[in-house]
Short mmCIF file of C-alpha atoms and ligand atoms in Angstrom, two decimals:
data_model
loop_
_atom_site.label_atom_id
_atom_site.label_comp_id
_atom_site.label_asym_id
_atom_site.label_seq_id
_atom_site.Cartn_x
_atom_site.Cartn_y
_atom_site.Cartn_z
CA MET A 1 56.49 104.55 70.42
CA LEU A 2 53.45 106.06 69.03
CA ASP A 3 50.44 104.61 70.35
CA PHE A 4 47.67 104.17 68.04
CA GLY A 5 45.40 103.02 70.70
CA ILE A 6 43.90 100.53 68.53
CA ALA A 7 45.28 97.12 70.38
CA GLY A 8 43.27 94.32 70.17
CA LYS A 9 40.83 96.32 68.50
CA THR A 10 38.30 94.06 65.93
CA ALA A 11 38.89 95.53 61.97
CA VAL A 12 36.88 93.64 59.91
CA VAL A 13 39.14 94.55 56.05
CA CYS A 14 37.30 93.61 52.96
CA ALA A 15 38.96 92.36 50.08
CA SER A 16 42.53 91.97 51.71
CA SER A 17 44.27 89.61 50.12
CA LYS A 18 46.45 91.10 47.68
CA GLY A 19 47.00 95.37 46.78
CA LEU A 20 45.66 98.13 48.85
CA GLY A 21 43.29 96.27 51.22
CA TYR A 22 46.46 94.35 51.96
CA GLY A 23 47.92 97.18 52.78
CA CYS A 24 45.61 98.15 55.24
CA ALA A 25 45.32 95.11 57.17
CA ASP A 26 49.13 94.75 57.86
CA ALA A 27 49.25 98.43 58.60
CA LEU A 28 46.09 97.83 61.21
CA ALA A 29 48.01 94.53 62.61
CA ALA A 30 51.34 96.41 62.82
CA VAL A 31 49.50 98.23 65.16
CA GLY A 32 48.27 95.71 66.88
CA ALA A 33 44.36 95.29 65.45
CA ASN A 34 42.84 91.67 65.41
CA LEU A 35 41.56 91.01 61.60
CA VAL A 36 38.72 89.67 59.53
CA MET A 37 40.40 89.23 56.51
CA ASN A 38 38.48 88.57 53.34
CA ALA A 39 38.83 88.00 49.38
CA ARG A 40 37.43 85.28 46.87
CA THR A 41 40.00 82.82 46.26
CA PRO A 42 41.10 80.70 49.59
CA GLU A 43 44.68 79.96 48.89
CA THR A 44 45.49 83.65 49.00
CA LEU A 45 43.71 84.93 51.40
CA ALA A 46 45.03 82.06 53.24
CA ALA A 47 48.40 83.01 52.66
CA ALA A 48 47.93 86.95 53.33
CA ALA A 49 46.49 86.06 57.04
CA ALA A 50 49.56 83.81 57.62
CA ARG A 51 52.21 86.34 56.74
CA ILE A 52 50.09 89.06 59.18
CA ARG A 53 49.75 86.18 61.57
CA ASP A 54 53.49 85.51 61.57
CA ALA A 55 54.65 89.23 61.12
CA HIS A 56 52.49 90.93 63.94
CA GLY A 57 51.40 88.02 66.28
CA VAL A 58 47.58 89.21 66.17
CA GLU A 59 45.03 87.25 65.50
CA VAL A 60 43.56 86.77 62.17
CA LYS A 61 40.37 85.16 61.04
CA GLU A 62 39.99 84.79 57.17
CA VAL A 63 36.34 84.72 55.60
CA PRO A 64 36.55 83.50 51.42
CA ALA A 65 33.73 84.97 50.40
CA ASP A 66 31.98 87.72 47.79
CA ILE A 67 32.21 90.66 49.39
CA THR A 68 29.21 92.28 47.00
CA THR A 69 27.02 89.72 47.61
CA PRO A 70 24.32 89.43 51.07
CA GLU A 71 26.22 85.64 51.68
CA GLY A 72 29.64 86.87 51.60
CA ARG A 73 28.62 90.14 53.86
CA ALA A 74 26.70 87.95 56.32
CA ALA A 75 29.81 85.82 56.91
CA VAL A 76 32.06 88.32 56.97
CA LEU A 77 30.03 89.97 59.38
CA GLU A 78 29.54 86.82 61.67
CA ALA A 79 33.12 85.77 61.73
CA ALA A 80 33.88 89.22 63.55
CA GLY A 81 31.27 89.72 65.90
CA HIS A 82 31.63 93.24 66.98
CA VAL A 83 33.17 95.54 64.77
CA ASP A 84 35.27 98.41 65.55
CA ILE A 85 37.28 99.20 62.15
CA LEU A 86 35.43 98.42 58.84
CA VAL A 87 37.72 99.42 55.90
CA ASN A 88 35.23 98.71 52.86
CA ASN A 89 37.10 97.51 49.57
CA ALA A 90 35.89 95.40 46.48
CA GLY A 91 37.01 95.00 43.11
CA GLY A 92 36.83 98.16 40.56
CA PRO A 93 34.58 98.15 37.75
CA PRO A 94 35.76 97.12 34.07
CA PRO A 95 36.83 100.28 31.72
CA GLY A 96 34.40 100.80 28.57
CA ASP A 97 32.10 103.18 27.14
CA PHE A 98 29.23 104.52 28.58
CA ARG A 99 26.62 104.16 25.48
CA ASP A 100 27.54 99.87 26.37
CA TRP A 101 26.76 100.33 29.60
CA THR A 102 22.74 98.97 30.64
CA ARG A 103 21.02 99.25 33.73
CA GLU A 104 22.47 96.25 35.09
CA THR A 105 26.04 97.31 34.27
CA TRP A 106 25.28 100.07 36.55
CA ILE A 107 23.43 97.99 39.15
CA THR A 108 26.68 95.75 38.95
CA ALA A 109 29.27 98.92 39.80
CA LEU A 110 26.85 99.93 42.19
CA ASP A 111 26.72 96.88 43.99
CA ALA A 112 30.36 96.46 44.21
CA ASN A 113 31.55 100.08 44.81
CA MET A 114 28.82 101.58 46.44
CA LEU A 115 26.02 99.39 48.14
CA ALA A 116 28.20 96.22 49.80
CA ALA A 117 30.09 99.19 51.46
CA PHE A 118 26.26 100.72 52.46
CA GLU A 119 24.70 97.53 53.72
CA LEU A 120 27.96 96.73 56.13
CA ILE A 121 28.38 100.62 56.93
CA LYS A 122 24.36 99.80 57.98
CA ALA A 123 24.88 96.55 59.91
CA VAL A 124 28.01 98.06 62.04
CA VAL A 125 27.21 101.61 62.37
CA ASP A 126 24.72 101.78 65.52
CA PRO A 127 27.02 99.18 67.82
CA MET A 128 29.63 101.33 67.12
CA ILE A 129 27.52 104.17 68.45
CA ASP A 130 26.55 101.79 71.28
CA ASN A 131 30.19 100.89 72.36
CA ARG A 132 31.31 105.10 71.38
CA PHE A 133 33.88 103.50 69.22
CA GLY A 134 33.78 103.56 65.61
CA ARG A 135 36.33 103.81 62.55
CA ILE A 136 34.79 103.54 59.03
CA VAL A 137 37.32 104.13 56.18
CA ASN A 138 36.15 103.18 52.26
CA ILE A 139 38.93 103.11 50.31
CA THR A 140 37.47 104.46 46.67
CA SER A 141 39.62 106.34 44.33
CA GLY A 142 41.23 109.64 43.14
CA SER A 143 38.61 109.31 40.22
CA VAL A 144 36.09 110.96 43.27
CA LYS A 145 37.92 114.00 42.39
CA SER A 146 39.47 113.61 39.56
CA PRO A 147 37.12 111.44 37.04
CA ILE A 148 38.43 109.39 34.63
CA ALA A 149 36.42 109.08 31.36
CA GLN A 150 36.72 105.35 30.70
CA LEU A 151 36.15 104.62 34.45
CA GLY A 152 32.87 106.11 34.35
CA LEU A 153 31.34 103.14 36.39
CA SER A 154 34.06 103.66 39.21
CA ASN A 155 33.49 107.38 38.72
CA GLY A 156 29.83 107.57 39.62
CA ALA A 157 28.81 104.69 42.01
CA ARG A 158 31.96 105.41 44.18
CA ALA A 159 31.18 109.40 43.86
CA ALA A 160 27.78 107.81 45.18
CA LEU A 161 28.90 106.65 48.27
CA THR A 162 31.26 109.57 48.78
CA GLY A 163 27.89 111.39 48.93
CA PHE A 164 25.96 109.05 51.64
CA CYS A 165 29.15 108.70 53.39
CA ALA A 166 29.72 112.94 53.70
CA GLY A 167 25.87 113.21 55.26
CA LEU A 168 26.83 109.87 57.39
CA ALA A 169 29.92 111.05 58.92
CA ARG A 170 28.02 113.99 60.46
CA GLN A 171 24.94 112.01 62.13
CA VAL A 172 27.37 109.80 64.14
CA ALA A 173 30.23 112.13 64.74
CA GLN A 174 29.22 112.88 68.09
CA HIS A 175 29.30 109.04 69.15
CA ASN A 176 33.19 108.94 68.20
CA VAL A 177 32.26 107.13 65.23
CA THR A 178 33.93 108.11 62.15
CA VAL A 179 33.71 108.04 58.38
CA ASN A 180 36.56 108.86 56.31
CA GLY A 181 37.07 108.16 52.78
CA LEU A 182 41.07 107.17 50.92
CA LEU A 183 41.63 107.96 47.55
CA PRO A 184 43.91 106.17 45.71
CA GLY A 185 45.83 107.22 43.14
CA GLN A 186 47.94 104.99 41.03
CA PHE A 187 49.48 102.17 43.46
CA ASN A 188 51.48 98.67 42.56
CA THR A 189 49.05 96.27 42.88
CA ASP A 190 47.61 93.08 40.70
CA ARG A 191 45.21 95.80 39.26
CA ILE A 192 47.36 98.86 37.79
CA GLU A 193 49.76 96.18 36.27
CA SER A 194 46.01 94.78 34.20
CA LEU A 195 45.70 98.39 33.46
CA ILE A 196 49.14 98.88 32.32
CA ASN A 197 49.04 95.75 30.15
CA ALA A 198 45.63 96.76 28.31
CA THR A 199 46.83 100.17 28.08
CA ALA A 200 49.99 98.60 26.25
CA GLU A 201 47.78 96.60 24.20
CA ARG A 202 45.22 99.30 23.02
CA GLU A 203 48.42 101.99 22.36
CA GLY A 204 50.59 99.13 20.51
CA ARG A 205 53.23 99.78 23.29
CA SER A 206 55.23 97.49 25.78
CA SER A 207 54.09 97.28 29.30
CA ALA A 208 57.44 98.53 30.53
CA GLU A 209 56.98 102.16 28.40
CA VAL A 210 53.61 102.48 29.35
CA ARG A 211 54.54 102.04 33.34
CA ASP A 212 57.57 104.33 32.78
CA THR A 213 55.06 106.81 31.20
CA PHE A 214 52.72 106.55 34.72
CA GLU A 215 56.01 106.87 36.78
CA GLN A 216 57.14 109.76 35.03
CA ARG A 217 53.81 111.96 34.95
CA ASN A 218 53.61 111.53 38.70
CA PRO A 219 55.54 114.49 40.75
CA ALA A 220 56.72 111.81 42.87
CA LYS A 221 58.03 110.06 39.09
CA ARG A 222 56.80 106.46 40.76
CA LEU A 223 53.69 104.36 41.48
CA GLY A 224 52.52 104.01 45.02
CA GLU A 225 53.60 101.36 47.70
CA ILE A 226 50.74 99.88 49.70
CA LYS A 227 52.26 99.90 52.70
CA GLU A 228 52.14 104.02 52.04
CA PHE A 229 48.61 103.63 51.73
CA GLY A 230 48.09 101.19 54.88
CA PHE A 231 50.10 104.03 56.91
CA ALA A 232 47.42 106.45 55.96
CA CYS A 233 44.29 103.99 57.17
CA ALA A 234 45.96 103.10 60.14
CA TRP A 235 46.34 106.66 60.92
CA MET A 236 42.82 107.36 60.18
CA CYS A 237 41.85 104.15 62.37
CA SER A 238 43.75 105.25 65.31
CA ALA A 239 41.84 106.09 68.39
CA HIS A 240 43.28 109.40 68.44
CA SER A 241 41.89 110.53 64.92
CA GLY A 242 38.19 111.05 66.40
CA TYR A 243 37.97 114.63 64.83
CA LEU A 244 39.17 113.04 61.96
CA THR A 245 35.58 112.79 59.96
CA GLY A 246 33.80 113.11 56.72
CA GLN A 247 37.44 113.28 54.90
CA ASN A 248 38.44 112.54 51.64
CA ILE A 249 42.12 111.97 51.09
CA LEU A 250 43.99 111.36 48.44
CA ILE A 251 47.10 109.81 48.17
CA ASP A 252 48.51 110.19 44.63
CA GLY A 253 52.36 111.54 44.88
CA GLY A 254 50.50 114.84 44.00
CA SER A 255 49.34 113.83 40.89
CA PHE A 256 45.99 115.76 41.22
CA ASN A 257 47.47 119.20 40.60
CA SER A 258 45.55 121.80 43.27
CA THR A 259 46.78 124.39 45.56
CA MET A 260 44.18 122.57 48.26
P1 LIG D 1 44.31 94.13 43.69
O1 LIG D 1 45.62 94.28 43.97
O2 LIG D 1 43.29 93.52 42.05
O3 LIG D 1 43.18 93.46 44.62
C1 LIG D 1 41.93 93.39 45.08
C2 LIG D 1 41.68 92.34 46.51
O4 LIG D 1 39.95 92.48 45.95
C3 LIG D 1 42.20 91.21 46.05
O5 LIG D 1 42.95 90.62 47.59
C4 LIG D 1 40.91 90.21 45.61
O6 LIG D 1 40.81 89.25 45.99
C5 LIG D 1 39.88 91.22 46.09
N1 LIG D 1 38.77 91.27 45.72
C6 LIG D 1 38.38 91.68 44.89
N2 LIG D 1 37.14 91.20 44.17
C7 LIG D 1 36.00 90.82 45.42
C8 LIG D 1 34.90 90.74 45.97
N3 LIG D 1 34.03 91.26 45.23
N4 LIG D 1 34.74 90.30 46.89
C9 LIG D 1 36.07 89.98 48.06
N5 LIG D 1 37.18 90.34 47.77
C10 LIG D 1 37.21 90.70 46.28
O7 LIG D 1 43.40 95.82 43.50
P2 LIG D 1 43.71 97.05 44.51
O8 LIG D 1 44.83 97.52 42.94
O9 LIG D 1 44.20 96.87 45.56
O10 LIG D 1 42.21 98.11 44.34
C11 LIG D 1 41.45 97.64 45.27
C12 LIG D 1 40.38 99.27 45.25
O11 LIG D 1 40.77 100.09 45.10
C13 LIG D 1 39.79 98.76 43.95
O12 LIG D 1 38.14 98.88 43.73
C14 LIG D 1 40.04 99.72 42.65
O13 LIG D 1 39.56 99.95 41.74
C15 LIG D 1 40.77 100.90 43.54
N6 LIG D 1 41.94 101.49 43.22
C16 LIG D 1 42.73 101.29 42.69
C17 LIG D 1 44.01 101.95 42.39
C18 LIG D 1 45.51 101.68 42.06
O14 LIG D 1 46.32 101.97 41.48
N7 LIG D 1 45.73 100.31 42.44
C19 LIG D 1 43.86 103.16 42.13
C20 LIG D 1 42.23 103.72 42.28
C21 LIG D 1 41.30 102.65 42.73
P3 LIG D 1 39.72 88.20 45.26
O15 LIG D 1 40.27 88.01 43.60
O16 LIG D 1 40.33 86.75 45.50
O17 LIG D 1 38.33 88.23 45.75
#
């Protein structure tokens, strides 16, 4: 059996009671990593942590907190102690028209989708360097490569994080600390469900019709599953992935049309 080489390591997976974060937590636990899981709602977080504990027998600490706040991040870091693997994630910003956005709108989006990750990276990267092992994965979005007009806040904030991490990755690679991005296309999660429902309402169509349109326009003719996303995360975090850094891997069923 393939050994990912991270059994017993500590992985912090932010925003992981559901969706893509949960997929990453589950996959990391499946290859033996102990977890610190986080989300704001204690009940769903506790249920998610229990499922992973039962399935994989690893140690799972759960920290109900808002990861976009300094207090939330401090609680997560304290629960973890030393962090070997950091998966940054948070809820995505709302869609909208840029004419309505103020400086405060942007600060909220940057706090969630750039600065929370930056602060966590700043806290864990030097101990990772000292330990000669670290894996940092940012869950961003396909919008980093191919902008989605109504998600301008996401386009901007996530591109800023990606740019910062591109430079950071080259600074820390020599210490066996890697920094990469995972860019989801459309995955079957609560977030996509709300997008489907909002689109249906806006266009006067049924949610089932909109879902079908989303599926049919993808070369794979379906949305992604969180297990598929989690597997890529585990691969990026493997002990054997030390030469994979500064990359942004799009997982979208081939939706982004390009030769490379
Ligand atoms: P999801 O299914 O709605 O799950 C979001 C998870 O994050 C939940 O566990 C939620 O729990 C937690 N969370 C949200 N805000 C948080 C906060 N401030 N602090 C701590 N935990 C928080 O969403 P998803 O689809 O997995 O999306 C994850 C990220 O990927 C989002 O940023 C999204 O925009 C991005 N993305 C998703 C897709 C897709 O197709 N699904 C595509 C592109 C980008 P609580 O609500 O209890 O906190």
